Coordinates of C-alpha atoms and ligand atoms in Angstrom, one line a residue:
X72 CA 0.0 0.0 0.0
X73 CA 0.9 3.3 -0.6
X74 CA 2.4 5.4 2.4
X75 CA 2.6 9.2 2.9
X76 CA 4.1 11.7 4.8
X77 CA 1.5 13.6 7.6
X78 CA 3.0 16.7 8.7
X79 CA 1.1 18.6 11.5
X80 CA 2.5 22.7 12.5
X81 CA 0.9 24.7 14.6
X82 CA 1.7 26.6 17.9
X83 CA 2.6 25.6 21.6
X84 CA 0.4 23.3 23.7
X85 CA -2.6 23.0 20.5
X86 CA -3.0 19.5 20.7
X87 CA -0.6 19.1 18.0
X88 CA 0.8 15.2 19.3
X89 CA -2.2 14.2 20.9
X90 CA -3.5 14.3 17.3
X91 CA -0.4 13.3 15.7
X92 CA -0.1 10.1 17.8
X93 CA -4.3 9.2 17.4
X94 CA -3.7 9.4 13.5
X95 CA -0.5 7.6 13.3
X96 CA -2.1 4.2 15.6
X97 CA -5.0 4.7 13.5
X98 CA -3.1 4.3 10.0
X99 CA -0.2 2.1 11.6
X100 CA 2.3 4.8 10.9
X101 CA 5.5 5.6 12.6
X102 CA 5.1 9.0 14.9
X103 CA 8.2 11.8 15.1
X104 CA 7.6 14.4 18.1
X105 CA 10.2 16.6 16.6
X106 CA 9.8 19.4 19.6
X107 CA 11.0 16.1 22.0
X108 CA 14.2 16.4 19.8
X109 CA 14.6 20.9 20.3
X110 CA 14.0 20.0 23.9
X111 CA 16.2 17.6 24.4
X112 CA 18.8 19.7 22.6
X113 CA 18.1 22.0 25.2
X114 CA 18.6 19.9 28.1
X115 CA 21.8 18.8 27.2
X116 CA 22.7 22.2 26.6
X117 CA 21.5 23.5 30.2
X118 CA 23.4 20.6 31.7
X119 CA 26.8 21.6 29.7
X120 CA 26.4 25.4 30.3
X121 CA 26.9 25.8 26.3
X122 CA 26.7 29.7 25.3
X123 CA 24.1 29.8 22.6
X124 CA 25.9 32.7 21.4
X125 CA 29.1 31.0 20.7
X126 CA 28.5 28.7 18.2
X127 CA 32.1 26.6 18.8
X128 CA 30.3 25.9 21.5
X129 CA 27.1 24.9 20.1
X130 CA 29.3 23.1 17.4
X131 CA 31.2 20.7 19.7
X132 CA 28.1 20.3 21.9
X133 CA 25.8 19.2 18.9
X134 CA 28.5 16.6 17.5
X135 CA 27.7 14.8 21.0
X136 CA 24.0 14.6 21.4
X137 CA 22.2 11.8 20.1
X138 CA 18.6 12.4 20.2
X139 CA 16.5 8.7 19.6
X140 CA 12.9 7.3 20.3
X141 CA 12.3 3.8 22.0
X142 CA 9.0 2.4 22.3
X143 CA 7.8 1.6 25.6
X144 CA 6.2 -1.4 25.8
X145 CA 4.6 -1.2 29.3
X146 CA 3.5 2.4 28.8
X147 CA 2.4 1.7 25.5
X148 CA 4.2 4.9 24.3
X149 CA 7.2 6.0 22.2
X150 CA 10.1 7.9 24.6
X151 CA 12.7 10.4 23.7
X152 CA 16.2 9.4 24.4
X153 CA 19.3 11.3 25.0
X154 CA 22.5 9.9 24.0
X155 CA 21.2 6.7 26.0
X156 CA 19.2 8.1 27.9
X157 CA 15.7 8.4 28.8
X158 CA 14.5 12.1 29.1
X159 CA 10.9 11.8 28.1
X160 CA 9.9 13.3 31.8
X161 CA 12.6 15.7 32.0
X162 CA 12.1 17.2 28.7
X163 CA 8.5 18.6 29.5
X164 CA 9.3 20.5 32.4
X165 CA 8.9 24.1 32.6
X166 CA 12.4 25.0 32.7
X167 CA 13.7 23.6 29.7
X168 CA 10.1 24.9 27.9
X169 CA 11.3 28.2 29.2
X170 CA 14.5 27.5 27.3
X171 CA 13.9 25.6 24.2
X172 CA 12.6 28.6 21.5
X173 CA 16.3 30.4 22.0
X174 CA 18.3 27.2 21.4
X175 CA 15.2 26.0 18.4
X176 CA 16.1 29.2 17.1
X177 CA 20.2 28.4 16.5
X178 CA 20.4 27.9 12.7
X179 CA 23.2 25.0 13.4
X180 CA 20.7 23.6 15.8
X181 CA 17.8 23.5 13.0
X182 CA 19.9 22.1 10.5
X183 CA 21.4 19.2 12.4
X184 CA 17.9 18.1 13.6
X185 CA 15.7 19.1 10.5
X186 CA 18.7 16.4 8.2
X187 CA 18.2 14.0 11.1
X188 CA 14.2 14.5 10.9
X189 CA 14.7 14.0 6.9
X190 CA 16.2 10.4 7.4
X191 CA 13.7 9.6 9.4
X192 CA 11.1 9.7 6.8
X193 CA 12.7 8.6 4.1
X194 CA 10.5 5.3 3.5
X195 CA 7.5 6.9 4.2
X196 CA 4.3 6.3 6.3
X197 CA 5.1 8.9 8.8
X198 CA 3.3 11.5 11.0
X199 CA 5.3 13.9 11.9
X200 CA 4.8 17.2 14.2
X201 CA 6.6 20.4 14.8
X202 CA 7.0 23.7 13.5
X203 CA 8.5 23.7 10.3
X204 CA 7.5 20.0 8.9
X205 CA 5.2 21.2 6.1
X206 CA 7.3 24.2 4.8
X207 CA 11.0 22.6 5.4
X208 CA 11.9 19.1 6.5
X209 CA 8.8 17.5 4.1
X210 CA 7.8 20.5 1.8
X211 CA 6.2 17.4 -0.2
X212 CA 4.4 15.9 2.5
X213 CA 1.2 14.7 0.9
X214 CA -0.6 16.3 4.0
X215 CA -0.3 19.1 6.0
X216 CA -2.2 20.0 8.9
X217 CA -2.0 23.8 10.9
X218 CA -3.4 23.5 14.2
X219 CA -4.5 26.1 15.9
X220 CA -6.6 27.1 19.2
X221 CA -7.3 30.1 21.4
X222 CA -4.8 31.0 23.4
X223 CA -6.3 30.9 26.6
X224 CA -7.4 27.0 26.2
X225 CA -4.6 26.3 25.1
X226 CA -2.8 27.3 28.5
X227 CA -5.8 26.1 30.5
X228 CA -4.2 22.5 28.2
X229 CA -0.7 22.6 29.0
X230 CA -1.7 23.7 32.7
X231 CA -3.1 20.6 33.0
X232 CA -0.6 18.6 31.7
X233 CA 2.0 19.7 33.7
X234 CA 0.0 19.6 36.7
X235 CA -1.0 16.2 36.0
X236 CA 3.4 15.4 35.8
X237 CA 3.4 17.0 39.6
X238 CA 4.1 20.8 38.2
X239 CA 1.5 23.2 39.8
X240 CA 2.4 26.6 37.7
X241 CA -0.1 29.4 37.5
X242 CA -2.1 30.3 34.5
X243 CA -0.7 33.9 33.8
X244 CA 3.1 31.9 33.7
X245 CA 1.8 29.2 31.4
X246 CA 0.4 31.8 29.2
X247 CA 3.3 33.8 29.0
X248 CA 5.5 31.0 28.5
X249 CA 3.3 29.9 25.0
X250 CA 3.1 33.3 23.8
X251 CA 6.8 34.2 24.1
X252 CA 7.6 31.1 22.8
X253 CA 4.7 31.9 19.9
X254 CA 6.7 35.3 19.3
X255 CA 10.2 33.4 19.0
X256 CA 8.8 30.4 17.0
X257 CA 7.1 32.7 14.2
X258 CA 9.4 35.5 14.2
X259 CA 13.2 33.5 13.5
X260 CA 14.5 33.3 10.7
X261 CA 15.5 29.9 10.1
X262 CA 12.7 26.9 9.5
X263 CA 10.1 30.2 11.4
X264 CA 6.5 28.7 12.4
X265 CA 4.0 29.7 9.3
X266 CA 0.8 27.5 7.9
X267 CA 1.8 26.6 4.2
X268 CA 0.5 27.5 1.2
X269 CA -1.6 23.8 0.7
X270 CA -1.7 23.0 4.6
X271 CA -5.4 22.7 5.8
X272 CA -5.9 25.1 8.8
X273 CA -7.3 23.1 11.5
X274 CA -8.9 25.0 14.9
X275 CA -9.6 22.6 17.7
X276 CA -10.4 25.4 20.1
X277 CA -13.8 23.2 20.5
X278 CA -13.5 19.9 19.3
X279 CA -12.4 17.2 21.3
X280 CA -9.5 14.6 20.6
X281 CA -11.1 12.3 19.2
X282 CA -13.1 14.3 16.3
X283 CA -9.4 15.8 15.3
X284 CA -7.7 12.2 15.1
X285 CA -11.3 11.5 13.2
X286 CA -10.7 14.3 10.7
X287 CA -7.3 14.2 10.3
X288 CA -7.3 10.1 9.7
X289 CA -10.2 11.0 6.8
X290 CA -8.0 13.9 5.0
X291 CA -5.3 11.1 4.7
X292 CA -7.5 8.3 3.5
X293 CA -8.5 11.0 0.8
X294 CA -4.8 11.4 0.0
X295 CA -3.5 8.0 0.4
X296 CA -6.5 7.1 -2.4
X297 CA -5.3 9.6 -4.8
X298 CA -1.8 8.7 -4.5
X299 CA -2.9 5.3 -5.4
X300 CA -5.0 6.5 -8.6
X301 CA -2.4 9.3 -9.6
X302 CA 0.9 8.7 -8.0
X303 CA 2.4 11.2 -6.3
Ligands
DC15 O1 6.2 21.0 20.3 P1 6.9 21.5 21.5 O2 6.2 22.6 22.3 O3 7.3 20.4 22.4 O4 8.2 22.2 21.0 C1 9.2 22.8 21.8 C2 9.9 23.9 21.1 O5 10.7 23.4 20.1 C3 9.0 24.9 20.5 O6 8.8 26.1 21.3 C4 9.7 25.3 19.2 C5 10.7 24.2 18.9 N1 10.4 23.5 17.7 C6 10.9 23.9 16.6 O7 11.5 25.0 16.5 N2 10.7 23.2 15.4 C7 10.0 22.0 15.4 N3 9.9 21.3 14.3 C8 9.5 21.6 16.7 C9 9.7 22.3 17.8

């Protein structure tokens, strides 16, 4: 059967993986959290006091991070890995969400990730999220998907998420955090976060999980069927 590339953008905390993950156990596909790999990036770099500024730094620093996913049986989840190691809970806490837009922004940063993201997909059958998946690392996905939802929910989200992980963090500092990392993410000038021309806008402010995996899983039948009849 024929296999395509999903590519879901969008902004902090929308609901982008929750969706990405739904659609890619629905179609059987492999699923890339590509902000797992800026983050853990990030934590390697907070741990080995790296100057983002000096990019000998960021050079030598990036040659010894090696950023992989293992799935977890018992959890019945895929988990981020740094060089060995797991650092799927570390990753999500607020200080290195606090840090991750400045070192996502580094363009020797994006371009180590974006070649690794690349290799990734090369056979295919992938859903992969991020920021820059549509207009960069697979300008030729056959989908593209750009989430979006009101800001506020989508604090009131990520609120909840962290809380549920043990991190009680007031709304105002959530909120913050999204929007300066909004500001950052749409405004660099390497890989910056923007809907492509053919991606299909998708607001979730009111819909619930599992309508998005729904609609999002029916847009890619549609493709993967003309891919079929017409090729690619
Ligand atoms: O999806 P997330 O919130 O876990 O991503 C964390 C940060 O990583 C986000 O603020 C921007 C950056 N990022 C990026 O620049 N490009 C991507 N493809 C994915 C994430």
């Amino acid at each position: 059967m024929s296999k395509i590339i999903i590519a879901i953008d969008g902004y902090s905390s929308c609901g982008k993986s929750t969706t990405a993950k739904g659609v890619a156990a629905q179609l059987g596909y492999a699923y890339i959290d590509t902000g797992a790999m800026y983050r853990a990036v990030s934590l390697y770099f907070h741990h080995h006091f790296v100057t983002l500024t000096n990019p000998k730094e960021v050079h030598k620093a990036l040659s010894e991070v090696h950023i992989s996913f293992q799935y977890n049986r018992m959890l019945n989840k895929s988990e981020t890995y740094l060089n060995g190691l797991c650092v799927e809970d570390e990753i999500r806490k607020m200080y290195i969400s606090d840090r991750v837009s400045e070192v996502s922004a580094i363009v020797e940063v994006r371009r180590a990730m974006v070649a690794q993201q690349q290799r990734m997909g090369r056979h295919r059958g992938l859903v992969m999220d991020g920021r820059d998946i549509g207009t960069m690392v697979f300008a030729d996905a056959e989908l593209k998907i750009f989430m979006t939802a009101d800001p506020i929910i989508r604090a009131q989200r990520r609120q909840q998420e962290l809380l549920e992980k043990g991190e009680l963090i007031d709304l105002e500092t959530v909120l913050a955090n999204l929007q300066k990392r909004d500001h950052i993410d749409t405004t660099r000038s390497e890989g910056p976060l923007r809907q492509a021309d053919d991606a299909v806008l998708l607001d979730n402010s009111h819909m619930t999980v599992e309508e998005q995996v729904e609609l999002v899983t029916n847009l890619a039948d549609q493709r993967i069927s003309q891919v079929v009849r017409n090729g690619r």
